[in-house]
Amino acid sequence: MLKDRIQHPLAALAFAALLTVPWVGVVLLGGAKAVGLSHIGTVAVSGLSVLGASFMLAWGAETAEKDVPRAFAIAVLAVLAVAPEYAVDALYAFGAGNGGATAEACAQFSTQQIEGAADGSVAAACHDANLAVANMTGANRILIGLGWAGIALFTVYRAGSGSDPAVQEEDGFLANHVKLDRDLGLEIVFLLAATLVAFFVPLNGGIGIADTLVLIAIYIGYIAIIIRGDVEEHEEQVGVPAYLQQLPFAYRTLSSITLFLYSGLMIYTAVHPFAHGLEEIGLSLGIPEFFMIQWIAPLASESPELIVVAYLVNKARSTAGFNALISSKLNQWTLLIGTLAVVYSLALGSVGTLPFDEKQTAEIWITAAQSLFAISIITNFDISVREAVVLLLLFASQVVIEFGAIVTMTESGAEEFSIAMLHVYTVLYVAISVVLFYRRREALVDIFQTTAATARESVTGTTPADHSD
């Protein structure tokens, strides 16, 4: 009897909720400082809350799949999972606008003056503008370099001890691969459109309202199509989502909404202290601030998304996992960039363009190039272990080399070296992408045709032609 109670789905749901209780207590008592938590204590308590909330977020999305299109349910999941990243970036963008950071004002300061500026100065505001872009590009590159690559490798590894129809074994060195759902073609096309737009963002001298309008229009177009899609015959669920899906429609809907709202609130309130705690620990170990803001903080804010996807893959739902990753990349590459210009303009008091320096220009270009490379890999709805390893190694090597330059070279020398290295990696990413797109041009054409047909169906209600062969 006791064993049955422990194995009951509600027991798992209660356990996940209990993981968030300590953090709820901390928040109600005034925050980590008010209760005297150390940085390590803050990381531990907020991290457990993020873990529990991530599971509840995944269960909410899986439960909702019975009543709404899966792509839409996962799009909601993706937005909630990366909401903390929006908050962190918005904080820096607001500081930039509030401090009067404009292209003309920032041009008067050297990099050293900006990075060493006192709080409240225009130079400090320019520093915030650079940090907003650095945090955004770091988050996007982590999502692909660690997220896409790591989850592909985990999917193949997990298939060794379970059954995942998406994993196919092949003879040869690192030849196994993951087959993706062809329905992801819609996300691929919209992500490609956003990536191409991103290449032109630096040419305008910063992130402006025009960029916001174009990128948000891309995302709205995507949502408008998927929300009109049919509710697919959902995959057989187990555990918590299976239990909740058996409830009557009203209770099932209430359960999904409650899980979405509660987990979203927990993630939103816990991830920033979690990231800040990691930053402080890193700074105490001598890791430079800029490096922490670009890599450690985004890694913490991306953790809910990665936990959710790992959970889905562990249930042999790799298709849903990759759908979540791609959807997250799409909303970060559109809404996140667009948010920066809006928040900056509100803080500035007028419509303006969020400025950034030459280093952040290079960061945006390499981020767009990495995105292009990742898209070229999955254009044939397949990602092999070899491709995942290359994606991971290119990302990791650039970060490691840049960190090495930061700790061994002078500040000006490290920045000059970093910019040159970012340009080299950008060219490398783009060159490989062009080759892959050419070799997979038929698959690319097929994706565009299928997406166009799907878009027509969402408007006219006609059934799209099958381009899957």
PDB file of C-alpha atoms in Angstrom, residues 189-369:
ATOM      1  CA  VAL A 189      12.117  28.152 -41.853  1.00  0.00           C
ATOM      2  CA  PHE A 190      11.178  30.841 -39.331  1.00  0.00           C
ATOM      3  CA  LEU A 191      14.448  30.367 -37.443  1.00  0.00           C
ATOM      4  CA  LEU A 192      16.361  30.706 -40.709  1.00  0.00           C
ATOM      5  CA  ALA A 193      14.501  33.950 -41.470  1.00  0.00           C
ATOM      6  CA  ALA A 194      15.342  35.361 -38.030  1.00  0.00           C
ATOM      7  CA  THR A 195      18.977  34.293 -38.407  1.00  0.00           C
ATOM      8  CA  LEU A 196      19.359  36.064 -41.742  1.00  0.00           C
ATOM      9  CA  VAL A 197      17.853  39.231 -40.253  1.00  0.00           C
ATOM     10  CA  ALA A 198      20.295  39.025 -37.318  1.00  0.00           C
ATOM     11  CA  PHE A 199      23.283  39.261 -39.671  1.00  0.00           C
ATOM     12  CA  PHE A 200      22.142  42.782 -40.618  1.00  0.00           C
ATOM     13  CA  VAL A 201      21.446  44.057 -37.083  1.00  0.00           C
ATOM     14  CA  PRO A 202      25.003  45.383 -36.461  1.00  0.00           C
ATOM     15  CA  LEU A 203      24.924  47.306 -39.743  1.00  0.00           C
ATOM     16  CA  ASN A 204      22.346  49.681 -38.240  1.00  0.00           C
ATOM     17  CA  GLY A 205      24.702  50.721 -35.454  1.00  0.00           C
ATOM     18  CA  GLY A 206      22.784  48.847 -32.776  1.00  0.00           C
ATOM     19  CA  ILE A 207      19.506  47.117 -32.011  1.00  0.00           C
ATOM     20  CA  GLY A 208      16.719  49.460 -33.048  1.00  0.00           C
ATOM     21  CA  ILE A 209      12.938  49.489 -33.179  1.00  0.00           C
ATOM     22  CA  ALA A 210      13.028  48.488 -36.861  1.00  0.00           C
ATOM     23  CA  ASP A 211      14.824  45.287 -35.853  1.00  0.00           C
ATOM     24  CA  THR A 212      12.213  44.754 -33.144  1.00  0.00           C
ATOM     25  CA  LEU A 213       9.312  45.101 -35.572  1.00  0.00           C
ATOM     26  CA  VAL A 214      10.801  42.706 -38.104  1.00  0.00           C
ATOM     27  CA  LEU A 215      11.825  40.052 -35.588  1.00  0.00           C
ATOM     28  CA  ILE A 216       8.573  40.176 -33.608  1.00  0.00           C
ATOM     29  CA  ALA A 217       6.620  39.990 -36.873  1.00  0.00           C
ATOM     30  CA  ILE A 218       8.495  36.771 -37.676  1.00  0.00           C
ATOM     31  CA  TYR A 219       7.542  35.281 -34.317  1.00  0.00           C
ATOM     32  CA  ILE A 220       3.913  36.413 -34.548  1.00  0.00           C
ATOM     33  CA  GLY A 221       3.706  34.857 -38.004  1.00  0.00           C
ATOM     34  CA  TYR A 222       5.011  31.587 -36.583  1.00  0.00           C
ATOM     35  CA  ILE A 223       2.548  31.593 -33.656  1.00  0.00           C
ATOM     36  CA  ALA A 224      -0.353  32.497 -35.959  1.00  0.00           C
ATOM     37  CA  ILE A 225       0.332  29.374 -38.007  1.00  0.00           C
ATOM     38  CA  ILE A 226       0.899  26.850 -35.221  1.00  0.00           C
ATOM     39  CA  ILE A 227      -2.063  27.982 -33.118  1.00  0.00           C
ATOM     40  CA  ARG A 228      -4.362  27.130 -36.017  1.00  0.00           C
ATOM     41  CA  GLY A 229      -2.910  23.668 -36.374  1.00  0.00           C
ATOM     42  CA  ASP A 230      -4.830  20.531 -35.588  1.00  0.00           C
ATOM     43  CA  VAL A 231      -4.520  18.788 -32.247  1.00  0.00           C
ATOM     44  CA  GLU A 232      -2.442  15.760 -33.145  1.00  0.00           C
ATOM     45  CA  GLU A 233      -3.038  12.321 -31.752  1.00  0.00           C
ATOM     46  CA  HIS A 234      -0.818  12.817 -28.728  1.00  0.00           C
ATOM     47  CA  GLU A 235       1.806  10.320 -27.689  1.00  0.00           C
ATOM     48  CA  GLU A 236       0.922   7.866 -24.945  1.00  0.00           C
ATOM     49  CA  GLN A 237       1.922   9.447 -21.660  1.00  0.00           C
ATOM     50  CA  VAL A 238       2.999   7.951 -18.362  1.00  0.00           C
ATOM     51  CA  GLY A 239       3.230   9.287 -14.837  1.00  0.00           C
ATOM     52  CA  VAL A 240       1.958  12.751 -13.975  1.00  0.00           C
ATOM     53  CA  PRO A 241       0.798  13.878 -17.464  1.00  0.00           C
ATOM     54  CA  ALA A 242      -0.991  10.553 -18.043  1.00  0.00           C
ATOM     55  CA  TYR A 243      -2.856  10.979 -14.758  1.00  0.00           C
ATOM     56  CA  LEU A 244      -3.795  14.595 -15.466  1.00  0.00           C
ATOM     57  CA  GLN A 245      -4.913  13.868 -19.031  1.00  0.00           C
ATOM     58  CA  GLN A 246      -7.530  11.456 -17.680  1.00  0.00           C
ATOM     59  CA  LEU A 247      -9.248  14.260 -15.787  1.00  0.00           C
ATOM     60  CA  PRO A 248     -12.321  16.004 -17.223  1.00  0.00           C
ATOM     61  CA  PHE A 249     -11.528  18.856 -19.617  1.00  0.00           C
ATOM     62  CA  ALA A 250     -12.133  21.652 -17.086  1.00  0.00           C
ATOM     63  CA  TYR A 251      -9.891  20.116 -14.407  1.00  0.00           C
ATOM     64  CA  ARG A 252      -7.295  19.084 -16.978  1.00  0.00           C
ATOM     65  CA  THR A 253      -7.115  22.610 -18.352  1.00  0.00           C
ATOM     66  CA  LEU A 254      -6.949  24.085 -14.865  1.00  0.00           C
ATOM     67  CA  SER A 255      -4.115  21.690 -13.998  1.00  0.00           C
ATOM     68  CA  SER A 256      -2.095  22.688 -17.076  1.00  0.00           C
ATOM     69  CA  ILE A 257      -2.600  26.395 -16.500  1.00  0.00           C
ATOM     70  CA  THR A 258      -1.725  26.081 -12.797  1.00  0.00           C
ATOM     71  CA  LEU A 259       1.449  24.145 -13.572  1.00  0.00           C
ATOM     72  CA  PHE A 260       2.436  26.704 -16.217  1.00  0.00           C
ATOM     73  CA  LEU A 261       1.804  29.690 -13.943  1.00  0.00           C
ATOM     74  CA  TYR A 262       3.377  28.277 -10.785  1.00  0.00           C
ATOM     75  CA  SER A 263       6.453  26.854 -12.495  1.00  0.00           C
ATOM     76  CA  GLY A 264       6.873  30.039 -14.531  1.00  0.00           C
ATOM     77  CA  LEU A 265       6.713  32.131 -11.356  1.00  0.00           C
ATOM     78  CA  MET A 266       9.220  29.900  -9.579  1.00  0.00           C
ATOM     79  CA  ILE A 267      11.634  29.944 -12.518  1.00  0.00           C
ATOM     80  CA  TYR A 268      11.285  33.698 -12.915  1.00  0.00           C
ATOM     81  CA  THR A 269      11.997  34.432  -9.245  1.00  0.00           C
ATOM     82  CA  ALA A 270      14.675  31.777  -8.657  1.00  0.00           C
ATOM     83  CA  VAL A 271      16.868  31.815 -11.738  1.00  0.00           C
ATOM     84  CA  HIS A 272      18.232  35.352 -11.340  1.00  0.00           C
ATOM     85  CA  PRO A 273      19.437  34.729  -7.740  1.00  0.00           C
ATOM     86  CA  PHE A 274      20.741  31.360  -8.910  1.00  0.00           C
ATOM     87  CA  ALA A 275      22.705  33.023 -11.712  1.00  0.00           C
ATOM     88  CA  HIS A 276      23.860  35.886  -9.472  1.00  0.00           C
ATOM     89  CA  GLY A 277      25.059  33.415  -6.856  1.00  0.00           C
ATOM     90  CA  LEU A 278      27.081  31.564  -9.471  1.00  0.00           C
ATOM     91  CA  GLU A 279      28.495  34.876 -10.711  1.00  0.00           C
ATOM     92  CA  GLU A 280      29.646  35.847  -7.219  1.00  0.00           C
ATOM     93  CA  ILE A 281      31.220  32.449  -6.650  1.00  0.00           C
ATOM     94  CA  GLY A 282      33.002  32.737  -9.999  1.00  0.00           C
ATOM     95  CA  LEU A 283      34.222  36.271  -9.277  1.00  0.00           C
ATOM     96  CA  SER A 284      35.598  35.106  -5.928  1.00  0.00           C
ATOM     97  CA  LEU A 285      37.590  32.509  -7.853  1.00  0.00           C
ATOM     98  CA  GLY A 286      39.070  35.203 -10.125  1.00  0.00           C
ATOM     99  CA  ILE A 287      36.891  34.675 -13.204  1.00  0.00           C
ATOM    100  CA  PRO A 288      36.412  38.030 -15.071  1.00  0.00           C
ATOM    101  CA  GLU A 289      33.008  39.759 -14.773  1.00  0.00           C
ATOM    102  CA  PHE A 290      32.376  40.022 -18.515  1.00  0.00           C
ATOM    103  CA  PHE A 291      33.036  36.297 -18.958  1.00  0.00           C
ATOM    104  CA  MET A 292      30.644  35.508 -16.105  1.00  0.00           C
ATOM    105  CA  ILE A 293      27.887  37.696 -17.579  1.00  0.00           C
ATOM    106  CA  GLN A 294      28.241  36.197 -21.052  1.00  0.00           C
ATOM    107  CA  TRP A 295      28.566  32.533 -20.144  1.00  0.00           C
ATOM    108  CA  ILE A 296      27.842  31.593 -16.533  1.00  0.00           C
ATOM    109  CA  ALA A 297      24.721  33.712 -16.026  1.00  0.00           C
ATOM    110  CA  PRO A 298      23.078  32.582 -19.308  1.00  0.00           C
ATOM    111  CA  LEU A 299      23.988  28.968 -18.541  1.00  0.00           C
ATOM    112  CA  ALA A 300      22.072  29.289 -15.272  1.00  0.00           C
ATOM    113  CA  SER A 301      19.092  30.970 -16.930  1.00  0.00           C
ATOM    114  CA  GLU A 302      18.995  28.314 -19.654  1.00  0.00           C
ATOM    115  CA  SER A 303      19.031  25.495 -17.088  1.00  0.00           C
ATOM    116  CA  PRO A 304      15.209  25.118 -16.872  1.00  0.00           C
ATOM    117  CA  GLU A 305      15.022  24.598 -20.626  1.00  0.00           C
ATOM    118  CA  LEU A 306      17.853  22.056 -20.635  1.00  0.00           C
ATOM    119  CA  ILE A 307      16.327  20.187 -17.678  1.00  0.00           C
ATOM    120  CA  VAL A 308      12.945  19.993 -19.410  1.00  0.00           C
ATOM    121  CA  VAL A 309      14.467  18.716 -22.651  1.00  0.00           C
ATOM    122  CA  ALA A 310      16.631  16.147 -20.849  1.00  0.00           C
ATOM    123  CA  TYR A 311      13.472  14.953 -19.071  1.00  0.00           C
ATOM    124  CA  LEU A 312      11.626  14.556 -22.385  1.00  0.00           C
ATOM    125  CA  VAL A 313      14.539  12.702 -23.974  1.00  0.00           C
ATOM    126  CA  ASN A 314      14.772  10.419 -20.965  1.00  0.00           C
ATOM    127  CA  LYS A 315      11.152   9.462 -21.671  1.00  0.00           C
ATOM    128  CA  ALA A 316      12.132   8.608 -25.274  1.00  0.00           C
ATOM    129  CA  ARG A 317      10.377  11.797 -26.458  1.00  0.00           C
ATOM    130  CA  SER A 318      13.359  13.199 -28.328  1.00  0.00           C
ATOM    131  CA  THR A 319      11.104  14.759 -30.980  1.00  0.00           C
ATOM    132  CA  ALA A 320       9.304  16.853 -28.369  1.00  0.00           C
ATOM    133  CA  GLY A 321      12.677  17.668 -26.799  1.00  0.00           C
ATOM    134  CA  PHE A 322      14.160  19.013 -30.014  1.00  0.00           C
ATOM    135  CA  ASN A 323      10.924  20.844 -30.730  1.00  0.00           C
ATOM    136  CA  ALA A 324      11.341  22.623 -27.389  1.00  0.00           C
ATOM    137  CA  LEU A 325      14.985  23.489 -28.122  1.00  0.00           C
ATOM    138  CA  ILE A 326      14.251  24.844 -31.584  1.00  0.00           C
ATOM    139  CA  SER A 327      11.223  26.773 -30.318  1.00  0.00           C
ATOM    140  CA  SER A 328      13.363  28.286 -27.551  1.00  0.00           C
ATOM    141  CA  LYS A 329      16.012  29.325 -30.030  1.00  0.00           C
ATOM    142  CA  LEU A 330      13.359  30.905 -32.247  1.00  0.00           C
ATOM    143  CA  ASN A 331      11.765  32.964 -29.472  1.00  0.00           C
ATOM    144  CA  GLN A 332      15.177  34.041 -28.114  1.00  0.00           C
ATOM    145  CA  TRP A 333      16.381  34.979 -31.580  1.00  0.00           C
ATOM    146  CA  THR A 334      13.247  37.082 -32.161  1.00  0.00           C
ATOM    147  CA  LEU A 335      11.498  38.177 -28.956  1.00  0.00           C
ATOM    148  CA  LEU A 336      14.642  38.466 -26.846  1.00  0.00           C
ATOM    149  CA  ILE A 337      16.446  40.730 -29.310  1.00  0.00           C
ATOM    150  CA  GLY A 338      13.256  42.716 -29.865  1.00  0.00           C
ATOM    151  CA  THR A 339      12.753  43.142 -26.117  1.00  0.00           C
ATOM    152  CA  LEU A 340      16.129  44.840 -25.740  1.00  0.00           C
ATOM    153  CA  ALA A 341      15.266  47.725 -28.049  1.00  0.00           C
ATOM    154  CA  VAL A 342      11.830  48.229 -26.480  1.00  0.00           C
ATOM    155  CA  VAL A 343      13.088  48.272 -22.869  1.00  0.00           C
ATOM    156  CA  TYR A 344      16.021  50.493 -23.827  1.00  0.00           C
ATOM    157  CA  SER A 345      13.711  53.014 -25.537  1.00  0.00           C
ATOM    158  CA  LEU A 346      11.310  53.063 -22.580  1.00  0.00           C
ATOM    159  CA  ALA A 347      14.183  53.779 -20.187  1.00  0.00           C
ATOM    160  CA  LEU A 348      15.682  56.381 -22.533  1.00  0.00           C
ATOM    161  CA  GLY A 349      12.353  58.187 -22.796  1.00  0.00           C
ATOM    162  CA  SER A 350      12.325  58.151 -26.589  1.00  0.00           C
ATOM    163  CA  VAL A 351      12.641  55.729 -29.461  1.00  0.00           C
ATOM    164  CA  GLY A 352      16.312  54.852 -29.732  1.00  0.00           C
ATOM    165  CA  THR A 353      18.848  52.278 -30.817  1.00  0.00           C
ATOM    166  CA  LEU A 354      20.660  50.192 -28.196  1.00  0.00           C
ATOM    167  CA  PRO A 355      24.353  50.792 -28.986  1.00  0.00           C
ATOM    168  CA  PHE A 356      27.179  48.311 -28.665  1.00  0.00           C
ATOM    169  CA  ASP A 357      30.885  48.248 -29.436  1.00  0.00           C
ATOM    170  CA  GLU A 358      32.968  46.409 -32.024  1.00  0.00           C
ATOM    171  CA  LYS A 359      33.340  43.386 -29.760  1.00  0.00           C
ATOM    172  CA  GLN A 360      29.567  42.933 -29.472  1.00  0.00           C
ATOM    173  CA  THR A 361      29.201  43.373 -33.227  1.00  0.00           C
ATOM    174  CA  ALA A 362      31.497  40.393 -33.652  1.00  0.00           C
ATOM    175  CA  GLU A 363      29.525  38.505 -30.986  1.00  0.00           C
ATOM    176  CA  ILE A 364      26.262  38.993 -32.867  1.00  0.00           C
ATOM    177  CA  TRP A 365      27.803  37.857 -36.135  1.00  0.00           C
ATOM    178  CA  ILE A 366      29.284  34.673 -34.679  1.00  0.00           C
ATOM    179  CA  THR A 367      25.965  33.950 -32.941  1.00  0.00           C
ATOM    180  CA  ALA A 368      24.097  34.328 -36.229  1.00  0.00           C
ATOM    181  CA  ALA A 369      26.721  32.193 -37.995  1.00  0.00           C
TER     182      ALA A 369
END
